[in-house]
Amino acid sequence: MSFSTISVIGLGYIGLPTAAVFASRKIKVIGVDVNQKAVDTINCGQIHIVEPDLDIVVHAAVTEGYLRASTRAEPADAFLIAVPTPFKGDHAPDLSYIESASKSIAPVLKKGDLVILESTSPVGATEQMAQWLAEARPDLTFPQTHGEASDIRVAHCPERVLPGHVLRELVQNDRVIGGMTPKCSEAATRLYKLFVEGECILTNARTAEMCKLTENSFRDVNIAFANELSMICDKFGVDVWELIKLANRHPRVNILQPGPGVGGHCIAVDPWFIVSQAEGQAKLIKTAREVNDSKPSWVVEKVDAAVADHLSRNPGKSEKDVVIACFGLAFKPDIDDLRESPSLEITKHIAGSHPGKVLAVEPNIESLPAALALPGVELCAIEEAFGQADVLLLLVDHKQFKTVPSSTLEGRQVVDTRGIWFV
Ligand code: SAJ
């Protein structure tokens, strides 16, 4: 099987870089997305998301004619589905985007095609996707009924790249290849070998699904441990950052860093897929989610206490006179991504309850997000915030915040959730 045309369904944070990297290997790529604006932007050689160097790779791929975007599926030899898998109100996974993507490619499938699910998915989702394809195309055979003799090969190959380092990690990371049959895995490996320099490791679809969920749950559980320690240490008057540094001197201890909570659209979401399918067994994973989700409220309580402390030292002042500056809105350092960000949630909460001014300091954005369009909230430069604020809340360890001299912080009420401001 050779791949002269590849189609990537979903041109977001994973699909677009993947499409661009295939195209950079001089393979014809058709990117498909329901968002007309994103499609138009890409066809102009530009990008609609923020990821270092992606603009250069997409521009080259489009101008050289290897990458083209469309809102409609077209025939190809391999289809990669990279659409979102959010959770519903009850934390159960929402597979509706995978269902729509399957139904959109089904009419153009032909014998010999390969379909890969890249979206992070609950166990069994690949089989479900193959079932949707089979229902739409009764004239073709699929692995769930015809095994190795099937017309269509199906595999799950989860993406594992770190936002901010996507182009490097796409090429260098090892890739887990979970075919519905061994031949499906072999076909998917041939496809990824077109650009993956890491090892392609073969397994089955269910194990590959669980592997991705396990990786993100592992990180969530370990961050929860750090966050729980930070709350315990606060009670004991122990500096958690010093404690972690000391404990990590042990050759078999490697504790992660506490923060204001866990954000992003992966680590705060994926563990719930395991919990929703195995609630009775996934006790630790569920508790970790609850610990990390409880951290923003704990931070808000710390800010309330800092405001009260400031007022007790300044008897003439009322709450309305107290200016609070929140440093960082993104979900992690040095990016502009505010999705599922605990920092944004905390700032919004403070803005909603504090009667005085709230300054949001986020060097990676140019205007306030809609969530903070509230009276009394201003997007503000670092120096201006230091000039005005009585209470300083550090939420994200952006590089711009790391160089603040300790003299600037002296005599202020400081709540530092990242341990970079030592006062
Ligand atoms: N965080 C901490 N303390 C830490 C590390 C992280 O509080 O010590 C917080 C961050 O501030 C952030 C959240 O966790 O709010 C998640 O950030 P992250 O850098 O750990 O992960 P993501 O969400 O950017 O990317 C993860 C990665 N998974 C793992 O590292 C196991 C990435 O490889 C996955 O591809 C990605 O999820 C995904 O798409 O699933």
Coordinates of N, CA and C in Angstrom, one line a residue, residues 169-333:
E169 N 8.1 17.4 18.6 CA 7.7 16.1 19.2 C 7.0 15.2 18.2
L170 N 6.3 15.8 17.2 CA 5.6 15.0 16.2 C 6.6 14.1 15.5
V171 N 7.7 14.6 15.2 CA 8.7 13.8 14.5 C 9.5 12.9 15.4
Q172 N 9.9 13.4 16.6 CA 10.9 12.7 17.4 C 10.2 11.7 18.4
N173 N 9.0 12.0 18.8 CA 8.4 11.1 19.8 C 8.2 9.7 19.3
D174 N 8.2 8.7 20.2 CA 7.8 7.3 19.8 C 6.3 7.3 19.5
R175 N 5.8 6.5 18.7 CA 4.4 6.5 18.3 C 3.8 5.1 18.7
V176 N 2.7 5.1 19.4 CA 2.0 3.9 19.7 C 1.0 3.6 18.6
I177 N 1.1 2.5 18.0 CA 0.2 2.2 16.8 C -0.7 1.0 17.2
G178 N -2.0 1.3 17.3 CA -2.9 0.3 17.8 C -3.9 -0.1 16.7
G179 N -3.5 -1.1 15.9 CA -4.4 -1.5 14.8 C -5.5 -2.4 15.3
M180 N -6.6 -2.5 14.6 CA -7.7 -3.4 14.9 C -7.2 -4.8 14.6
T181 N -6.3 -5.0 13.7 CA -5.6 -6.3 13.4 C -4.1 -6.0 13.2
P182 N -3.3 -7.0 13.2 CA -1.9 -6.7 12.9 C -1.6 -6.1 11.6
K183 N -2.4 -6.4 10.5 CA -2.2 -5.8 9.2 C -2.6 -4.3 9.3
C184 N -3.6 -4.0 10.1 CA -3.9 -2.6 10.3 C -2.8 -1.8 10.9
S185 N -2.1 -2.4 11.9 CA -1.0 -1.8 12.6 C 0.2 -1.6 11.6
E186 N 0.4 -2.6 10.7 CA 1.5 -2.5 9.8 C 1.2 -1.4 8.8
A187 N 0.0 -1.2 8.3 CA -0.3 -0.2 7.3 C -0.1 1.2 8.0
A188 N -0.6 1.3 9.3 CA -0.5 2.6 10.0 C 1.0 2.9 10.2
T189 N 1.8 1.9 10.5 CA 3.3 2.1 10.7 C 3.9 2.7 9.4
R190 N 3.5 2.1 8.3 CA 4.1 2.6 7.0 C 3.8 4.0 6.8
L191 N 2.6 4.4 7.2 CA 2.1 5.8 7.0 C 3.0 6.7 7.9
Y192 N 3.1 6.4 9.2 CA 3.8 7.3 10.1 C 5.3 7.3 9.8
K193 N 5.8 6.2 9.3 CA 7.3 6.2 9.0 C 7.6 7.3 7.9
L194 N 6.6 7.9 7.3 CA 6.9 8.9 6.3 C 7.5 10.1 7.0
F195 N 7.2 10.3 8.3 CA 7.9 11.4 9.0 C 8.4 11.1 10.4
V196 N 7.9 10.1 11.0 CA 8.3 9.8 12.4 C 9.7 9.3 12.5
E197 N 10.5 9.9 13.3 CA 11.9 9.4 13.5 C 12.0 8.6 14.8
G198 N 11.0 8.8 15.7 CA 10.9 7.9 16.9 C 10.5 6.5 16.5
E199 N 10.4 5.6 17.5 CA 10.1 4.2 17.2 C 8.6 4.1 17.1
C200 N 8.1 3.3 16.1 CA 6.7 3.0 16.0 C 6.4 1.6 16.8
I201 N 5.6 1.6 17.8 CA 5.5 0.4 18.6 C 4.1 -0.1 18.4
L202 N 4.0 -1.4 18.0 CA 2.7 -1.9 17.6 C 2.0 -2.6 18.8
T203 N 0.7 -2.3 18.8 CA -0.2 -3.0 19.8 C -1.6 -3.1 19.2
N204 N -2.6 -3.3 20.1 CA -4.0 -3.3 19.5 C -4.6 -2.0 19.9
A205 N -5.8 -1.8 19.3 CA -6.5 -0.5 19.4 C -6.9 -0.1 20.8
R206 N -7.4 -1.1 21.6 CA -7.8 -0.8 22.9 C -6.7 -0.5 23.8
T207 N -5.5 -1.2 23.7 CA -4.4 -0.9 24.5 C -3.8 0.5 24.1
A208 N -3.9 0.9 22.8 CA -3.4 2.2 22.4 C -4.3 3.3 23.1
E209 N -5.6 3.0 23.1 CA -6.5 4.0 23.7 C -6.2 4.2 25.1
M210 N -6.1 3.1 25.8 CA -5.8 3.1 27.3 C -4.4 3.7 27.6
C211 N -3.5 3.5 26.7 CA -2.1 4.0 26.9 C -2.1 5.5 26.9
K212 N -2.8 6.2 26.0 CA -2.9 7.6 26.0 C -3.6 8.2 27.2
L213 N -4.7 7.5 27.6 CA -5.4 8.0 28.8 C -4.5 7.8 30.1
T214 N -3.7 6.7 30.1 CA -2.8 6.4 31.2 C -1.7 7.5 31.3
E215 N -1.2 7.9 30.2 CA -0.1 8.9 30.2 C -0.6 10.2 30.9
N216 N -1.7 10.6 30.4 CA -2.2 11.9 31.0 C -2.7 11.8 32.4
S217 N -3.3 10.6 32.8 CA -3.7 10.3 34.1 C -2.5 10.3 35.1
F218 N -1.4 9.7 34.6 CA -0.2 9.6 35.4 C 0.3 11.0 35.8
R219 N 0.2 11.9 34.8 CA 0.7 13.3 35.1 C -0.3 13.9 36.0
D220 N -1.6 13.7 35.8 CA -2.6 14.4 36.7 C -2.5 13.9 38.1
V221 N -2.3 12.6 38.3 CA -2.1 12.1 39.7 C -0.9 12.6 40.3
N222 N 0.2 12.8 39.6 CA 1.4 13.3 40.2 C 1.3 14.8 40.5
I223 N 0.6 15.5 39.6 CA 0.4 17.0 39.9 C -0.5 17.1 41.1
A224 N -1.5 16.2 41.2 CA -2.4 16.3 42.4 C -1.6 16.1 43.7
F225 N -0.6 15.2 43.6 CA 0.2 14.9 44.8 C 0.9 16.2 45.2
A226 N 1.5 16.9 44.2 CA 2.2 18.2 44.5 C 1.2 19.2 45.0
N227 N 0.0 19.3 44.4 CA -1.0 20.3 44.9 C -1.4 20.0 46.3
E228 N -1.6 18.7 46.6 CA -2.1 18.3 47.9 C -1.0 18.7 48.9
L229 N 0.3 18.4 48.6 CA 1.4 18.8 49.4 C 1.4 20.3 49.7
S230 N 1.1 21.1 48.7 CA 1.2 22.6 48.8 C 0.2 23.0 49.9
M231 N -1.0 22.4 49.9 CA -2.0 22.8 50.8 C -1.7 22.3 52.3
I232 N -1.1 21.1 52.3 CA -0.6 20.6 53.6 C 0.5 21.5 54.2
C233 N 1.5 21.8 53.3 CA 2.6 22.6 53.8 C 2.2 24.0 54.2
D234 N 1.2 24.6 53.6 CA 0.7 25.9 53.9 C 0.1 25.8 55.4
K235 N -0.5 24.7 55.7 CA -1.1 24.6 57.0 C 0.0 24.5 58.1
F236 N 1.1 23.8 57.7 CA 2.2 23.6 58.6 C 3.3 24.7 58.6
G237 N 3.1 25.7 57.7 CA 4.1 26.8 57.7 C 5.4 26.3 57.0
V238 N 5.3 25.3 56.2 CA 6.5 24.8 55.5 C 6.5 25.3 54.1
D239 N 7.7 25.7 53.5 CA 7.8 26.1 52.2 C 7.8 24.9 51.2
V240 N 6.7 24.7 50.5 CA 6.5 23.5 49.7 C 7.6 23.4 48.6
W241 N 8.1 24.5 48.1 CA 9.0 24.5 47.0 C 10.4 24.0 47.5
E242 N 10.7 24.5 48.7 CA 12.0 24.0 49.3 C 11.8 22.5 49.6
L243 N 10.7 22.1 50.1 CA 10.4 20.7 50.5 C 10.6 19.8 49.3
I244 N 10.0 20.2 48.2 CA 10.0 19.3 47.0 C 11.5 19.2 46.5
K245 N 12.2 20.4 46.5 CA 13.6 20.3 46.0 C 14.4 19.3 46.9
L246 N 14.1 19.4 48.2 CA 14.9 18.5 49.1 C 14.5 17.0 48.9
A247 N 13.2 16.8 48.8 CA 12.7 15.4 48.6 C 13.2 14.8 47.3
N248 N 13.3 15.7 46.3 CA 13.7 15.2 45.0 C 15.2 14.9 44.9
R249 N 15.9 15.2 46.0 CA 17.3 14.8 46.1 C 17.4 13.3 46.3
H250 N 16.3 12.7 46.7 CA 16.3 11.2 46.9 C 16.4 10.6 45.5
P251 N 17.2 9.5 45.3 CA 17.3 9.0 44.0 C 16.1 8.4 43.4
R252 N 15.1 8.1 44.2 CA 13.9 7.5 43.6 C 12.6 8.3 43.8
V253 N 12.8 9.6 44.1 CA 11.7 10.5 44.3 C 11.7 11.6 43.2
N254 N 10.6 11.9 42.6 CA 10.6 13.0 41.5 C 9.2 13.6 41.5
I255 N 9.0 14.5 42.5 CA 7.7 15.2 42.6 C 7.6 16.3 41.6
L256 N 6.4 16.5 41.0 CA 6.1 17.6 40.1 C 5.9 18.9 40.9
Q257 N 5.5 19.9 40.2 CA 5.3 21.2 40.8 C 3.9 21.6 41.1
P258 N 3.6 22.1 42.3 CA 2.2 22.6 42.5 C 1.9 23.8 41.6
G259 N 0.6 24.1 41.5 CA 0.2 25.3 40.7 C -1.2 25.7 41.2
P260 N -1.8 26.6 40.4 CA -3.2 27.0 40.8 C -4.3 26.0 40.4
G261 N -3.9 24.9 39.8 CA -4.8 23.8 39.4 C -4.3 23.3 38.0
V262 N -5.0 22.4 37.5 CA -4.5 21.8 36.2 C -5.4 22.3 35.1
G263 N -4.8 22.8 34.0 CA -5.6 23.3 32.9 C -5.3 22.6 31.6
G264 N -5.7 23.2 30.5 CA -5.5 22.6 29.2 C -6.7 21.7 28.9
H265 N -6.7 21.2 27.7 CA -7.8 20.4 27.2 C -7.5 18.9 27.2
C266 N -6.4 18.5 27.9 CA -6.0 17.1 27.8 C -6.0 16.5 29.3
I267 N -5.0 17.1 30.1 CA -4.8 16.4 31.4 C -6.0 16.6 32.3
A268 N -6.7 17.7 32.2 CA -7.9 18.0 33.0 C -9.1 17.2 32.5
V269 N -9.0 16.6 31.3 CA -10.2 15.9 30.7 C -10.0 14.4 30.6
D270 N -8.9 14.0 30.1 CA -8.7 12.5 29.8 C -8.9 11.6 30.9
P271 N -8.4 11.9 32.1 CA -8.6 11.0 33.2 C -10.1 10.6 33.5
W272 N -11.0 11.6 33.2 CA -12.4 11.4 33.4 C -12.9 10.3 32.5
F273 N -12.3 10.1 31.3 CA -12.7 9.0 30.4 C -12.5 7.6 31.1
I274 N -11.4 7.5 31.8 CA -11.2 6.2 32.6 C -12.2 6.1 33.7
V275 N -12.4 7.2 34.4 CA -13.4 7.2 35.6 C -14.8 6.9 35.1
S276 N -15.2 7.5 34.0 CA -16.6 7.3 33.5 C -16.8 5.8 33.1
Q277 N -15.7 5.1 32.7 CA -15.9 3.7 32.2 C -15.6 2.7 33.3
A278 N -14.9 3.2 34.4 CA -14.5 2.2 35.4 C -14.6 2.9 36.8
E279 N -15.7 3.5 37.1 CA -15.8 4.3 38.3 C -15.4 3.6 39.6
G280 N -15.8 2.3 39.7 CA -15.6 1.5 40.9 C -14.1 1.2 41.1
Q281 N -13.3 1.2 40.0 CA -11.9 0.9 40.1 C -11.0 2.1 40.1
A282 N -11.4 3.1 39.4 CA -10.5 4.3 39.2 C -10.6 5.3 40.3
K283 N -10.4 4.8 41.6 CA -10.6 5.7 42.8 C -9.5 6.7 42.9
L284 N -8.2 6.3 42.7 CA -7.1 7.3 42.8 C -7.2 8.3 41.7
I285 N -7.5 7.9 40.5 CA -7.5 8.8 39.3 C -8.6 9.8 39.5
K286 N -9.8 9.4 40.1 CA -10.9 10.3 40.3 C -10.5 11.3 41.4
T287 N -9.9 10.8 42.5 CA -9.5 11.7 43.6 C -8.5 12.7 43.1
A288 N -7.6 12.3 42.3 CA -6.6 13.3 41.7 C -7.3 14.4 41.0
R289 N -8.3 14.0 40.2 CA -9.0 15.1 39.4 C -9.7 16.0 40.4
E290 N -10.3 15.4 41.5 CA -11.0 16.3 42.5 C -10.0 17.2 43.2
V291 N -8.8 16.7 43.5 CA -7.8 17.5 44.2 C -7.4 18.7 43.3
N292 N -7.1 18.3 42.1 CA -6.6 19.4 41.1 C -7.7 20.4 40.9
D293 N -8.9 19.9 40.7 CA -10.1 20.8 40.5 C -10.4 21.7 41.7
S294 N -10.0 21.3 42.9 CA -10.3 22.1 44.1 C -9.3 23.2 44.3
K295 N -8.1 23.1 43.6 CA -7.1 24.0 43.9 C -7.5 25.5 43.6
P296 N -8.2 25.8 42.5 CA -8.5 27.2 42.3 C -9.3 27.8 43.5
S297 N -10.2 27.1 44.1 CA -11.0 27.7 45.2 C -10.1 28.0 46.4
W298 N -9.1 27.1 46.6 CA -8.2 27.3 47.7 C -7.3 28.6 47.4
V299 N -7.0 28.8 46.2 CA -6.2 30.0 45.8 C -7.1 31.3 46.1
V300 N -8.3 31.2 45.7 CA -9.2 32.3 45.9 C -9.3 32.6 47.4
E301 N -9.4 31.6 48.2 CA -9.4 31.8 49.7 C -8.2 32.5 50.2
K302 N -7.0 32.1 49.6 CA -5.7 32.8 50.0 C -5.7 34.2 49.6
V303 N -6.4 34.6 48.5 CA -6.4 36.0 48.0 C -7.3 36.8 49.0
D304 N -8.5 36.1 49.4 CA -9.4 36.8 50.3 C -8.6 37.1 51.6
A305 N -7.8 36.1 52.1 CA -7.1 36.3 53.3 C -6.1 37.5 53.1
A306 N -5.4 37.5 52.0 CA -4.4 38.6 51.7 C -5.1 40.0 51.7
V307 N -6.3 40.0 51.1 CA -7.0 41.3 51.1 C -7.4 41.7 52.6
A308 N -7.8 40.7 53.4 CA -8.2 41.0 54.8 C -6.9 41.5 55.5
D309 N -5.8 40.9 55.3 CA -4.6 41.2 55.9 C -4.2 42.7 55.6
H310 N -4.3 43.0 54.3 CA -3.9 44.3 53.8 C -4.8 45.4 54.5
L311 N -6.1 45.1 54.6 CA -7.0 46.0 55.3 C -6.7 46.2 56.7
S312 N -6.3 45.1 57.4 CA -6.0 45.2 58.8 C -4.8 46.1 59.0
R313 N -3.9 46.1 58.0 CA -2.7 47.0 58.1 C -2.9 48.4 57.7
N314 N -4.1 48.6 57.0 CA -4.4 50.0 56.5 C -5.8 50.3 56.9
P315 N -6.0 50.7 58.2 CA -7.3 50.8 58.7 C -8.2 51.8 58.0
G316 N -7.7 52.8 57.3 CA -8.5 53.8 56.7 C -9.2 53.3 55.4
K317 N -8.7 52.1 54.9 CA -9.1 51.6 53.6 C -10.3 50.7 53.7
S318 N -11.1 50.7 52.6 CA -12.2 49.7 52.5 C -11.8 48.7 51.4
E319 N -12.6 47.6 51.2 CA -12.3 46.6 50.2 C -12.3 47.2 48.8
K320 N -13.1 48.2 48.6 CA -13.2 48.8 47.3 C -11.9 49.5 46.9
D321 N -11.1 49.9 47.9 CA -9.9 50.6 47.6 C -8.7 49.7 47.3
V322 N -8.9 48.4 47.5 CA -7.8 47.4 47.3 C -7.7 47.0 45.9
V323 N -6.5 47.1 45.3 CA -6.3 46.7 43.9 C -5.6 45.3 43.9
I324 N -6.2 44.4 43.2 CA -5.6 43.1 43.1 C -5.0 42.9 41.7
A325 N -3.8 42.4 41.5 CA -3.2 42.1 40.2 C -3.0 40.6 40.1
C326 N -3.6 40.1 39.0 CA -3.4 38.6 38.7 C -2.4 38.5 37.6
F327 N -1.3 37.8 37.9 CA -0.2 37.7 36.9 C -0.4 36.3 36.2
G328 N -0.8 36.4 34.9 CA -1.0 35.2 34.1 C -2.4 34.7 34.0
L329 N -2.8 34.5 32.7 CA -4.2 33.9 32.5 C -4.1 32.6 31.8
A330 N -3.0 32.3 31.1 CA -2.8 31.1 30.3 C -2.8 29.8 31.1
F331 N -3.0 28.7 30.5 CA -3.1 27.4 31.3 C -1.7 26.9 31.7
K332 N -0.6 27.4 31.0 CA 0.7 27.1 31.4 C 1.7 28.2 30.8
P333 N 3.0 28.1 31.2 CA 3.8 29.2 30.9 C 4.1 29.4 29.4

